[in-house]
Amino acid sequence: MDATTLPPVLRLAPDDGVLIARIALPPGTTVAPGITVGTKRIPPGHKVAIRPHAAGEEIRRYGQIIGFATETIAPGDWVHTHNCAMGDFSKDYAYSREVKATAYANTPASFMGFRRPDGRAATRNYIGIITSVNCSAHVADLVADAFKRNPFTGTDPLADFPNVDGVVALTHKTGCGMTEGEPLRLLRRTLAGYARHANFSHVIAIGLGCEVNQLGGLLEEQRLAGRLRSMDIQEMGGTRKTVEAGIAFVREVLAEANAARREPIPASELVVALQCGGSDGYSGITANPALGYASDLVVRHGGTVILSETPETYGAEHLLTRRAVSREVGEKLVDLMRWWEDYTAKEGAEMNANPSPGNKAGGLTTILEKSLGAMAKAGTTNLVEVYRYAEPVTAKGFVFMDTPGYDPVAATGQVAGGANLVCFTTGRGSVFGAKPAPSIKLATNTLMYERMSEDMDVNCGTIVTGEETIEQAGQRIFELMLRVASGERTKSESYDFGGSEFAPWVIGATM
């Protein structure tokens, strides 16, 4: 279809009271029979009313409540933060009412991955350096820097080891000055998830020696003894000696790491983290549902997809509980929502504080609207399990992991849980990576894709312009997943993103 012949607005559900602007709508633009835009220009991706709303009346998009009118809204009016806000309403969780049998693929897909000695599948082959505390971060960086490729000078310390994707230091800002109990357990669970990650052939753990998160305690609690090399800076005799020992260890294991070879592996061993950041009004129309279609394909080929960002599922959880395989699984999700309500209240915040200024500039008004679009990434299959942050994901199919909405923290938990691939949708243009898992970036609109094409892997704006369907875009994403899992480099990998984005969730007091 010629994009110039497309209507200027999109209708998402028959009973919606708003339409979505496909393009900028100047005053006087006809959006429906007998309805024209009022006195305010409506930006692309934003909402225009097509029926009157009285103050206090619910406003619907996707056929679901996204907020309530704070003043009288006339047909043709721009609907946004100035006249639409959050409000309480009852939700029917209808546990497991919409569970359906999964139609598995007759011919399972495969990718070329690494098979580890313990049988697990890897999509990349890194050597990792984890840190127990921020005080050992710089030392870890010095070790990794000794093996860093420099595309500008052409130097490559790993030139003789083509099957090693790199040496990455994963540093963080905590590990001491923290309370024991859940904050420490959560940090250790996250670090252990990376220490065990299939995309690492070998791992070093570097500590200072006097921190709360003692390496000995980490290794014992998480049963990591024998899985990695550990070094305390104070015990080693200082910075230089620790760096030299770290570099010597990497050199010692490089040949063994390089011996890994890619081989055919079933797509059932894909574990895909679903992320969105810098969302806009198109996110729930293009990239998220296209990724949802690809997610369904992953599940139908026997793999796993992880939806997260609990605050960005808030208000839409009743649509997931209906797909929960049991009431128990559904109630786990609802319990997370109650925890987050209490958590934000204690911090003097509210759940609707989640949409960022960029989200709002892109057309998203409330967390309800953002959540409804965000959950589209998970497709339509059954919700089979709910996990705590950074817990090992063992179930096959569509699962949920509790994480904050902040992308680096959320993705860190998913990768710690075992994700070996990340798919990240963005409308405003987030730049991101998630070593050791490759990250595929999906643009929601063509304008941003063209402006930031060096950072984006897929343009889903073609759905808005009528060039392809959600299903066609989703199939394209699934095929790219297989190629990236087989070694094709993503745009974020070309810029070496993924080390600085490691960000464990910090809860509790800093002392």
Short mmCIF file of C-alpha atoms in Angstrom, two decimals:
data_model
loop_
_atom_site.label_atom_id
_atom_site.label_comp_id
_atom_site.label_asym_id
_atom_site.label_seq_id
_atom_site.Cartn_x
_atom_site.Cartn_y
_atom_site.Cartn_z
CA MET A 1 0.00 0.00 0.00
CA ASP A 2 1.22 3.50 -0.82
CA ALA A 3 1.87 5.22 2.50
CA THR A 4 0.41 8.48 1.15
CA THR A 5 -3.01 6.83 0.79
CA LEU A 6 -3.14 5.58 4.38
CA PRO A 7 -5.53 7.29 6.81
CA PRO A 8 -3.88 9.77 9.19
CA VAL A 9 -5.02 7.82 12.28
CA LEU A 10 -5.12 4.25 13.57
CA ARG A 11 -8.01 2.53 15.34
CA LEU A 12 -6.76 -0.21 17.67
CA ALA A 13 -10.03 -1.64 19.03
CA PRO A 14 -13.71 -1.16 18.14
CA ASP A 15 -14.73 0.35 21.51
CA ASP A 16 -11.75 2.71 21.88
CA GLY A 17 -12.60 6.32 22.58
CA VAL A 18 -9.35 7.51 21.01
CA LEU A 19 -7.47 7.05 17.76
CA ILE A 20 -3.69 7.17 17.34
CA ALA A 21 -2.08 9.76 15.10
CA ARG A 22 -0.12 8.03 12.34
CA ILE A 23 1.37 11.42 11.40
CA ALA A 24 1.20 14.91 12.88
CA LEU A 25 -2.41 16.16 12.82
CA PRO A 26 -2.82 19.91 12.31
CA PRO A 27 -6.03 21.61 13.50
CA GLY A 28 -8.90 20.86 11.13
CA THR A 29 -7.62 17.41 10.06
CA THR A 30 -10.50 14.97 9.54
CA VAL A 31 -9.94 11.88 11.72
CA ALA A 32 -13.39 10.27 11.47
CA PRO A 33 -16.67 11.08 9.74
CA GLY A 34 -17.77 14.46 11.08
CA ILE A 35 -14.80 14.74 13.48
CA THR A 36 -11.87 17.11 12.97
CA VAL A 37 -8.88 17.97 15.12
CA GLY A 38 -9.50 20.92 17.43
CA THR A 39 -7.29 23.91 18.03
CA LYS A 40 -4.18 22.00 19.18
CA ARG A 41 -1.82 20.20 16.81
CA ILE A 42 -1.55 16.52 17.74
CA PRO A 43 1.96 15.03 17.44
CA PRO A 44 2.61 11.66 15.78
CA GLY A 45 1.91 8.69 18.07
CA HIS A 46 -0.42 10.72 20.30
CA LYS A 47 -4.17 10.27 20.89
CA VAL A 48 -7.19 12.10 19.51
CA ALA A 49 -10.68 11.68 21.00
CA ILE A 50 -13.43 10.44 18.70
CA ARG A 51 -16.29 10.70 21.20
CA PRO A 52 -17.06 12.99 24.14
CA HIS A 53 -15.74 12.08 27.59
CA ALA A 54 -17.13 13.61 30.76
CA ALA A 55 -14.78 14.39 33.66
CA GLY A 56 -14.11 11.15 35.51
CA GLU A 57 -15.08 8.92 32.59
CA GLU A 58 -12.77 6.07 31.58
CA ILE A 59 -10.64 6.42 28.44
CA ARG A 60 -9.91 3.28 26.46
CA ARG A 61 -7.11 2.25 24.09
CA TYR A 62 -6.51 -1.37 22.94
CA GLY A 63 -10.04 -1.92 24.27
CA GLN A 64 -8.67 -1.43 27.81
CA ILE A 65 -8.75 1.41 30.33
CA ILE A 66 -5.66 3.64 30.10
CA GLY A 67 -6.90 6.43 32.38
CA PHE A 68 -9.75 8.75 33.25
CA ALA A 69 -10.69 12.16 31.90
CA THR A 70 -9.77 14.98 34.29
CA GLU A 71 -11.98 17.45 32.41
CA THR A 72 -14.55 17.38 29.65
CA ILE A 73 -13.02 16.09 26.41
CA ALA A 74 -14.70 16.80 23.08
CA PRO A 75 -14.36 14.77 19.85
CA GLY A 76 -11.25 15.98 18.02
CA ASP A 77 -9.42 16.98 21.21
CA TRP A 78 -5.85 15.93 21.91
CA VAL A 79 -5.86 13.42 24.79
CA HIS A 80 -2.75 13.48 26.94
CA THR A 81 -1.43 14.36 30.41
CA HIS A 82 -3.36 17.65 30.51
CA ASN A 83 -6.74 15.90 30.47
CA CYS A 84 -6.12 12.20 31.25
CA ALA A 85 -4.87 10.69 34.52
CA MET A 86 -4.71 7.47 36.53
CA GLY A 87 -7.64 6.21 38.58
CA ASP A 88 -8.76 3.13 40.47
CA PHE A 89 -10.84 0.45 38.80
CA SER A 90 -11.54 -3.21 39.45
CA LYS A 91 -9.77 -5.90 37.45
CA ASP A 92 -11.06 -9.39 36.77
CA TYR A 93 -8.00 -11.63 37.08
CA ALA A 94 -9.95 -14.62 35.70
CA TYR A 95 -7.09 -16.96 36.55
CA SER A 96 -6.26 -19.42 33.75
CA ARG A 97 -9.50 -18.75 31.89
CA GLU A 98 -7.71 -18.18 28.56
CA VAL A 99 -5.11 -20.96 28.76
CA LYS A 100 -4.81 -22.80 25.48
CA ALA A 101 -2.71 -25.60 24.05
CA THR A 102 0.53 -24.49 22.41
CA ALA A 103 0.87 -25.49 18.76
CA TYR A 104 4.49 -26.57 18.46
CA ALA A 105 6.38 -26.32 15.16
CA ASN A 106 6.46 -29.47 13.02
CA THR A 107 10.03 -28.74 11.94
CA PRO A 108 11.96 -27.18 14.83
CA ALA A 109 14.35 -24.36 13.90
CA SER A 110 18.00 -24.36 14.93
CA PHE A 111 20.96 -22.02 15.26
CA MET A 112 24.75 -22.43 15.26
CA GLY A 113 25.77 -22.12 18.90
CA PHE A 114 28.37 -23.37 21.34
CA ARG A 115 27.65 -26.55 23.31
CA ARG A 116 29.26 -26.34 26.75
CA PRO A 117 30.69 -29.43 28.49
CA ASP A 118 27.71 -29.46 30.89
CA GLY A 119 25.30 -29.54 27.95
CA ARG A 120 24.12 -25.94 28.02
CA ALA A 121 23.86 -23.85 24.85
CA ALA A 122 25.70 -20.55 24.32
CA THR A 123 25.24 -17.86 21.70
CA ARG A 124 28.54 -16.10 22.48
CA ASN A 125 31.93 -17.14 23.87
CA TYR A 126 33.30 -14.57 26.34
CA ILE A 127 35.73 -14.67 29.25
CA GLY A 128 34.17 -12.79 32.15
CA ILE A 129 35.40 -10.83 35.16
CA ILE A 130 32.89 -10.23 37.96
CA THR A 131 33.47 -8.05 41.00
CA SER A 132 32.26 -8.51 44.55
CA VAL A 133 32.35 -4.77 45.30
CA ASN A 134 32.81 -1.40 43.63
CA CYS A 135 36.24 -1.16 45.28
CA SER A 136 37.55 -3.85 42.91
CA ALA A 137 35.95 -2.40 39.78
CA HIS A 138 38.97 -0.53 38.45
CA VAL A 139 41.26 -3.53 38.86
CA ALA A 140 38.77 -5.66 36.91
CA ASP A 141 38.67 -3.02 34.17
CA LEU A 142 42.48 -3.00 33.94
CA VAL A 143 42.52 -6.76 33.38
CA ALA A 144 39.83 -6.57 30.67
CA ASP A 145 41.47 -3.56 29.00
CA ALA A 146 44.60 -5.62 28.37
CA PHE A 147 42.56 -7.69 25.89
CA LYS A 148 40.39 -4.96 24.37
CA ARG A 149 40.24 -4.63 20.61
CA ASN A 150 40.73 -1.11 19.26
CA PRO A 151 38.95 -0.58 15.92
CA PHE A 152 40.57 2.83 15.50
CA THR A 153 44.19 1.68 15.82
CA GLY A 154 43.62 -1.80 14.44
CA THR A 155 45.25 -3.46 17.46
CA ASP A 156 43.68 -6.73 18.54
CA PRO A 157 45.19 -8.72 21.45
CA LEU A 158 42.73 -11.53 20.63
CA ALA A 159 43.63 -11.81 16.95
CA ASP A 160 44.99 -15.32 17.45
CA PHE A 161 41.78 -16.40 19.21
CA PRO A 162 38.98 -15.80 16.68
CA ASN A 163 36.43 -17.92 18.55
CA VAL A 164 36.67 -15.76 21.69
CA ASP A 165 34.23 -12.85 21.53
CA GLY A 166 36.10 -10.83 24.12
CA VAL A 167 37.06 -10.34 27.75
CA VAL A 168 34.48 -8.30 29.65
CA ALA A 169 34.59 -6.79 33.14
CA LEU A 170 31.18 -6.50 34.80
CA THR A 171 31.52 -3.90 37.54
CA HIS A 172 28.91 -2.30 39.80
CA LYS A 173 28.46 0.35 42.50
CA THR A 174 27.61 -1.75 45.54
CA GLY A 175 28.90 -4.74 47.53
CA CYS A 176 29.69 -2.85 50.76
CA GLY A 177 27.98 -0.22 52.89
CA MET A 178 24.91 -2.39 52.46
CA THR A 179 22.61 -4.36 54.72
CA GLU A 180 22.80 -8.11 54.84
CA GLY A 181 19.71 -10.17 54.26
CA GLU A 182 17.74 -9.72 51.03
CA PRO A 183 19.93 -6.91 49.55
CA LEU A 184 23.05 -9.08 49.86
CA ARG A 185 21.27 -12.27 48.76
CA LEU A 186 19.96 -10.48 45.67
CA LEU A 187 23.40 -9.18 44.71
CA ARG A 188 24.97 -12.60 45.19
CA ARG A 189 22.21 -14.29 43.18
CA THR A 190 22.84 -11.84 40.34
CA LEU A 191 26.62 -12.31 40.37
CA ALA A 192 26.21 -16.09 40.51
CA GLY A 193 23.90 -16.00 37.50
CA TYR A 194 26.65 -14.31 35.50
CA ALA A 195 29.36 -16.59 36.90
CA ARG A 196 27.36 -19.58 35.64
CA HIS A 197 26.22 -18.03 32.36
CA ALA A 198 26.65 -20.30 29.36
CA ASN A 199 28.04 -17.43 27.28
CA PHE A 200 31.13 -17.35 29.54
CA SER A 201 33.74 -20.03 28.99
CA HIS A 202 35.76 -18.92 32.05
CA VAL A 203 35.19 -16.39 34.85
CA ILE A 204 37.37 -14.53 37.36
CA ALA A 205 35.88 -13.00 40.53
CA ILE A 206 37.83 -10.07 41.97
CA GLY A 207 37.21 -8.62 45.44
CA LEU A 208 38.94 -6.11 47.68
CA GLY A 209 39.05 -8.20 50.84
CA CYS A 210 37.22 -6.22 53.52
CA GLU A 211 33.79 -5.73 51.91
CA VAL A 212 30.40 -6.96 53.15
CA ASN A 213 30.06 -9.15 50.06
CA GLN A 214 33.03 -11.38 50.87
CA LEU A 215 34.12 -13.60 47.99
CA GLY A 216 34.22 -16.60 50.30
CA GLY A 217 30.63 -16.02 51.34
CA LEU A 218 29.57 -15.55 47.71
CA LEU A 219 31.25 -18.78 46.60
CA GLU A 220 29.84 -20.78 49.50
CA GLU A 221 26.28 -19.42 49.41
CA GLN A 222 25.97 -19.78 45.64
CA ARG A 223 27.98 -23.01 45.41
CA LEU A 224 30.48 -21.52 42.98
CA ALA A 225 33.63 -23.08 44.40
CA GLY A 226 35.57 -24.71 41.57
CA ARG A 227 33.63 -22.85 38.88
CA LEU A 228 35.79 -19.73 38.78
CA ARG A 229 39.12 -18.19 39.81
CA SER A 230 38.83 -15.76 42.72
CA MET A 231 41.27 -13.04 43.82
CA ASP A 232 41.23 -10.55 46.73
CA ILE A 233 43.28 -7.42 46.05
CA GLN A 234 44.41 -7.08 49.66
CA GLU A 235 45.44 -10.74 49.89
CA MET A 236 47.17 -10.62 46.49
CA GLY A 237 49.32 -7.67 47.60
CA GLY A 238 47.72 -4.76 45.79
CA THR A 239 46.62 -3.47 42.41
CA ARG A 240 49.60 -4.38 40.24
CA LYS A 241 49.91 -7.94 41.51
CA THR A 242 46.18 -8.58 41.15
CA VAL A 243 46.09 -7.17 37.62
CA GLU A 244 49.08 -9.26 36.63
CA ALA A 245 47.47 -12.39 38.09
CA GLY A 246 44.20 -11.63 36.31
CA ILE A 247 45.94 -11.13 32.96
CA ALA A 248 47.93 -14.32 33.49
CA PHE A 249 44.72 -16.27 34.15
CA VAL A 250 43.08 -14.98 30.96
CA ARG A 251 46.17 -15.86 28.93
CA GLU A 252 46.16 -19.29 30.54
CA VAL A 253 42.59 -20.09 29.45
CA LEU A 254 42.45 -18.34 26.06
CA ALA A 255 43.48 -21.42 24.07
CA GLU A 256 40.88 -23.56 25.84
CA ALA A 257 38.19 -20.93 25.26
CA ASN A 258 39.19 -20.62 21.61
CA ALA A 259 38.77 -24.38 21.13
CA ALA A 260 34.98 -23.97 21.29
CA ARG A 261 33.26 -24.45 17.93
CA ARG A 262 29.76 -23.61 16.80
CA GLU A 263 27.44 -26.50 16.02
CA PRO A 264 23.72 -26.89 15.22
CA ILE A 265 21.58 -26.39 18.34
CA PRO A 266 17.76 -26.52 18.50
CA ALA A 267 15.95 -23.20 18.89
CA SER A 268 14.39 -24.76 21.99
CA GLU A 269 17.55 -23.69 23.80
CA LEU A 270 17.04 -20.00 23.09
CA VAL A 271 16.27 -17.99 26.23
CA VAL A 272 15.23 -14.52 25.05
CA ALA A 273 15.01 -11.49 27.33
CA LEU A 274 12.25 -9.10 26.21
CA GLN A 275 13.01 -5.44 26.89
CA CYS A 276 11.68 -2.02 25.92
CA GLY A 277 13.13 1.40 26.60
CA GLY A 278 12.47 4.92 25.43
CA SER A 279 8.95 3.80 24.46
CA ASP A 280 6.59 5.98 22.46
CA GLY A 281 3.01 5.93 21.21
CA TYR A 282 3.96 3.52 18.43
CA SER A 283 5.62 0.94 20.71
CA GLY A 284 2.39 -0.92 21.42
CA ILE A 285 1.40 -0.81 17.74
CA THR A 286 4.57 -1.85 15.90
CA ALA A 287 7.73 -3.19 17.55
CA ASN A 288 6.16 -4.68 20.69
CA PRO A 289 3.45 -6.74 18.96
CA ALA A 290 5.93 -7.73 16.23
CA LEU A 291 8.32 -8.93 18.93
CA GLY A 292 5.31 -10.65 20.50
CA TYR A 293 4.73 -12.59 17.29
CA ALA A 294 8.43 -13.55 17.27
CA SER A 295 8.12 -14.56 20.94
CA ASP A 296 5.27 -16.90 20.04
CA LEU A 297 7.52 -18.46 17.40
CA VAL A 298 10.29 -18.97 19.97
CA VAL A 299 7.83 -20.72 22.28
CA ARG A 300 6.38 -22.82 19.46
CA HIS A 301 9.89 -23.98 18.65
CA GLY A 302 10.32 -25.03 22.28
CA GLY A 303 12.28 -22.02 23.58
CA THR A 304 11.81 -19.53 26.40
CA VAL A 305 10.95 -15.82 26.48
CA ILE A 306 11.24 -13.68 29.63
CA LEU A 307 8.95 -10.68 30.12
CA SER A 308 10.01 -8.38 32.98
CA GLU A 309 9.79 -4.76 34.16
CA THR A 310 7.06 -5.30 36.76
CA PRO A 311 6.17 -1.58 37.12
CA GLU A 312 5.62 -1.53 33.34
CA THR A 313 3.20 -4.45 33.55
CA TYR A 314 1.20 -2.79 36.33
CA GLY A 315 -2.39 -2.22 35.28
CA ALA A 316 -2.24 -4.90 32.59
CA GLU A 317 -1.49 -7.87 34.85
CA HIS A 318 -5.11 -9.05 34.64
CA LEU A 319 -4.53 -9.88 30.97
CA LEU A 320 -1.59 -12.13 31.91
CA THR A 321 -3.29 -13.90 34.83
CA ARG A 322 -5.90 -15.14 32.38
CA ARG A 323 -3.07 -16.89 30.49
CA ALA A 324 -1.41 -18.32 33.62
CA VAL A 325 -1.22 -22.12 33.50
CA SER A 326 -2.45 -22.26 37.11
CA ARG A 327 -4.00 -20.01 39.71
CA GLU A 328 -0.76 -20.32 41.72
CA VAL A 329 1.28 -18.86 38.86
CA GLY A 330 -1.24 -16.06 38.34
CA GLU A 331 -1.27 -15.17 42.04
CA LYS A 332 2.53 -14.92 42.05
CA LEU A 333 2.21 -12.14 39.46
CA VAL A 334 -0.53 -10.32 41.41
CA ASP A 335 1.57 -10.57 44.59
CA LEU A 336 4.40 -8.79 42.77
CA MET A 337 2.06 -5.91 41.92
CA ARG A 338 1.03 -5.57 45.58
CA TRP A 339 4.71 -5.59 46.63
CA TRP A 340 5.49 -2.81 44.18
CA GLU A 341 2.53 -0.73 45.40
CA ASP A 342 3.88 -1.00 48.96
CA TYR A 343 7.48 -0.38 47.85
CA THR A 344 6.67 2.81 45.94
CA ALA A 345 4.40 4.07 48.74
CA LYS A 346 7.21 3.64 51.27
CA GLU A 347 9.48 5.67 48.99
CA GLY A 348 6.90 8.46 48.67
CA ALA A 349 6.31 7.65 44.99
CA GLU A 350 3.48 6.20 42.93
CA MET A 351 3.30 3.63 40.17
CA ASN A 352 2.26 6.25 37.62
CA ALA A 353 5.64 7.95 38.10
CA ASN A 354 7.09 5.33 35.73
CA PRO A 355 6.43 6.92 32.32
CA SER A 356 9.53 9.03 31.62
CA PRO A 357 9.55 12.49 30.03
CA GLY A 358 10.59 10.79 26.79
CA ASN A 359 7.69 8.32 27.02
CA LYS A 360 5.27 11.21 27.45
CA ALA A 361 6.79 13.20 24.61
CA GLY A 362 6.28 10.11 22.45
CA GLY A 363 2.57 9.91 23.28
CA LEU A 364 2.28 7.70 26.38
CA THR A 365 0.16 9.28 29.09
CA THR A 366 -0.15 6.84 32.02
CA ILE A 367 1.54 3.67 33.25
CA LEU A 368 -1.66 1.83 32.31
CA GLU A 369 -1.20 2.80 28.68
CA LYS A 370 2.52 2.02 28.77
CA SER A 371 1.94 -1.38 30.39
CA LEU A 372 -0.68 -2.44 27.85
CA GLY A 373 1.74 -1.74 25.02
CA ALA A 374 4.75 -3.23 26.83
CA MET A 375 3.11 -6.59 27.53
CA ALA A 376 2.56 -7.10 23.81
CA LYS A 377 6.22 -8.19 23.63
CA ALA A 378 5.23 -11.48 25.28
CA GLY A 379 2.89 -12.59 22.50
CA THR A 380 -0.12 -14.78 23.16
CA THR A 381 1.11 -18.06 24.69
CA ASN A 382 0.51 -19.30 28.23
CA LEU A 383 2.31 -17.79 31.24
CA VAL A 384 4.05 -20.85 32.67
CA GLU A 385 6.06 -19.44 35.62
CA VAL A 386 6.93 -16.29 37.60
CA TYR A 387 10.49 -15.77 38.92
CA ARG A 388 12.18 -13.47 41.41
CA TYR A 389 14.90 -11.12 40.19
CA ALA A 390 17.94 -13.01 38.80
CA GLU A 391 16.54 -16.45 39.67
CA PRO A 392 17.64 -19.22 37.28
CA VAL A 393 14.98 -19.64 34.60
CA THR A 394 14.38 -23.34 34.05
CA ALA A 395 10.87 -23.44 32.56
CA LYS A 396 10.23 -23.56 28.83
CA GLY A 397 7.74 -21.15 27.29
CA PHE A 398 6.65 -17.64 28.30
CA VAL A 399 7.77 -16.68 31.83
CA PHE A 400 7.78 -13.49 33.89
CA MET A 401 10.67 -12.19 36.03
CA ASP A 402 10.24 -9.49 38.67
CA THR A 403 12.49 -6.52 37.86
CA PRO A 404 12.34 -2.72 38.01
CA GLY A 405 11.38 -0.93 34.82
CA TYR A 406 14.83 0.67 34.41
CA ASP A 407 16.27 -1.14 31.40
CA PRO A 408 19.87 -1.90 32.51
CA VAL A 409 18.69 -3.21 35.89
CA ALA A 410 15.90 -5.26 34.30
CA ALA A 411 18.12 -6.79 31.62
CA THR A 412 20.82 -7.58 34.20
CA GLY A 413 18.31 -9.70 36.10
CA GLN A 414 17.16 -11.48 32.95
CA VAL A 415 20.68 -12.29 31.81
CA ALA A 416 21.55 -13.47 35.32
CA GLY A 417 18.54 -15.78 34.97
CA GLY A 418 20.09 -17.33 31.88
CA ALA A 419 18.93 -15.24 28.90
CA ASN A 420 21.34 -15.88 26.01
CA LEU A 421 19.73 -13.29 23.71
CA VAL A 422 18.08 -9.89 24.30
CA CYS A 423 15.47 -8.18 22.10
CA PHE A 424 15.01 -4.50 22.95
CA THR A 425 12.30 -2.30 21.42
CA THR A 426 12.61 1.49 21.46
CA GLY A 427 10.68 4.44 20.12
CA ARG A 428 12.85 7.32 21.24
CA GLY A 429 16.18 5.66 20.40
CA SER A 430 17.75 3.88 23.38
CA VAL A 431 21.33 2.68 22.88
CA PHE A 432 22.05 -0.49 24.81
CA GLY A 433 23.95 -3.74 25.11
CA ALA A 434 23.90 -6.63 27.58
CA LYS A 435 27.11 -8.68 27.57
CA PRO A 436 27.53 -11.57 27.48
CA ALA A 437 24.16 -11.82 25.66
CA PRO A 438 23.85 -10.08 22.27
CA SER A 439 21.15 -7.40 22.12
CA ILE A 440 18.92 -6.84 19.07
CA LYS A 441 17.48 -3.30 18.82
CA LEU A 442 13.98 -2.86 17.31
CA ALA A 443 12.84 0.62 16.25
CA THR A 444 9.14 1.43 16.56
CA ASN A 445 9.04 4.14 13.90
CA THR A 446 10.79 4.84 10.63
CA LEU A 447 11.78 8.43 11.43
CA MET A 448 13.85 7.39 14.43
CA TYR A 449 15.20 4.30 12.63
CA GLU A 450 16.53 6.43 9.79
CA ARG A 451 18.02 8.98 12.19
CA MET A 452 19.71 6.27 14.31
CA SER A 453 20.20 3.49 11.77
CA GLU A 454 23.73 2.83 13.03
CA ASP A 455 22.25 1.76 16.38
CA MET A 456 19.05 0.00 15.27
CA ASP A 457 18.89 -3.55 13.89
CA VAL A 458 15.26 -3.67 12.74
CA ASN A 459 12.77 -1.04 11.58
CA CYS A 460 9.23 -1.91 12.69
CA GLY A 461 7.90 1.45 11.50
CA THR A 462 7.03 -0.40 8.30
CA ILE A 463 3.89 -1.60 10.09
CA VAL A 464 2.59 1.97 10.49
CA THR A 465 3.31 2.79 6.84
CA GLY A 466 1.57 -0.37 5.64
CA GLU A 467 4.70 -1.91 4.10
CA GLU A 468 4.35 -5.10 6.12
CA THR A 469 2.11 -6.72 8.69
CA ILE A 470 2.87 -7.45 12.34
CA GLU A 471 3.22 -11.10 11.38
CA GLN A 472 5.71 -10.35 8.59
CA ALA A 473 7.80 -8.13 10.87
CA GLY A 474 7.65 -10.77 13.61
CA GLN A 475 8.86 -13.48 11.25
CA ARG A 476 11.72 -11.20 10.22
CA ILE A 477 12.66 -10.66 13.88
CA PHE A 478 12.61 -14.41 14.60
CA GLU A 479 14.89 -15.12 11.66
CA LEU A 480 17.27 -12.40 12.88
CA MET A 481 17.25 -13.97 16.36
CA LEU A 482 18.50 -17.23 14.84
CA ARG A 483 21.22 -15.46 12.84
CA VAL A 484 22.40 -13.42 15.85
CA ALA A 485 22.39 -16.54 18.04
CA SER A 486 24.57 -18.08 15.32
CA GLY A 487 27.15 -15.29 15.55
CA GLU A 488 25.89 -12.40 13.41
CA ARG A 489 26.92 -9.22 15.22
CA THR A 490 24.30 -6.70 16.29
CA LYS A 491 24.65 -2.94 16.03
CA SER A 492 25.24 -2.63 19.78
CA GLU A 493 28.00 -5.24 19.56
CA SER A 494 29.71 -3.23 16.83
CA TYR A 495 30.08 -0.40 19.37
CA ASP A 496 31.10 -2.79 22.18
CA PHE A 497 28.06 -1.99 24.33
CA GLY A 498 27.22 -4.31 27.20
CA GLY A 499 29.82 -4.02 29.94
CA SER A 500 28.85 -0.66 31.44
CA GLU A 501 25.16 -1.63 31.30
CA PHE A 502 25.63 -4.33 33.95
CA ALA A 503 23.51 -2.96 36.81
CA PRO A 504 22.34 -5.25 39.63
CA TRP A 505 19.18 -4.12 41.40
CA VAL A 506 20.14 -2.26 44.58
CA ILE A 507 17.53 -2.49 47.33
CA GLY A 508 17.82 -1.57 50.99
CA ALA A 509 19.82 1.13 52.70
CA THR A 510 23.27 2.32 51.68
CA MET A 511 25.18 2.98 54.89
#
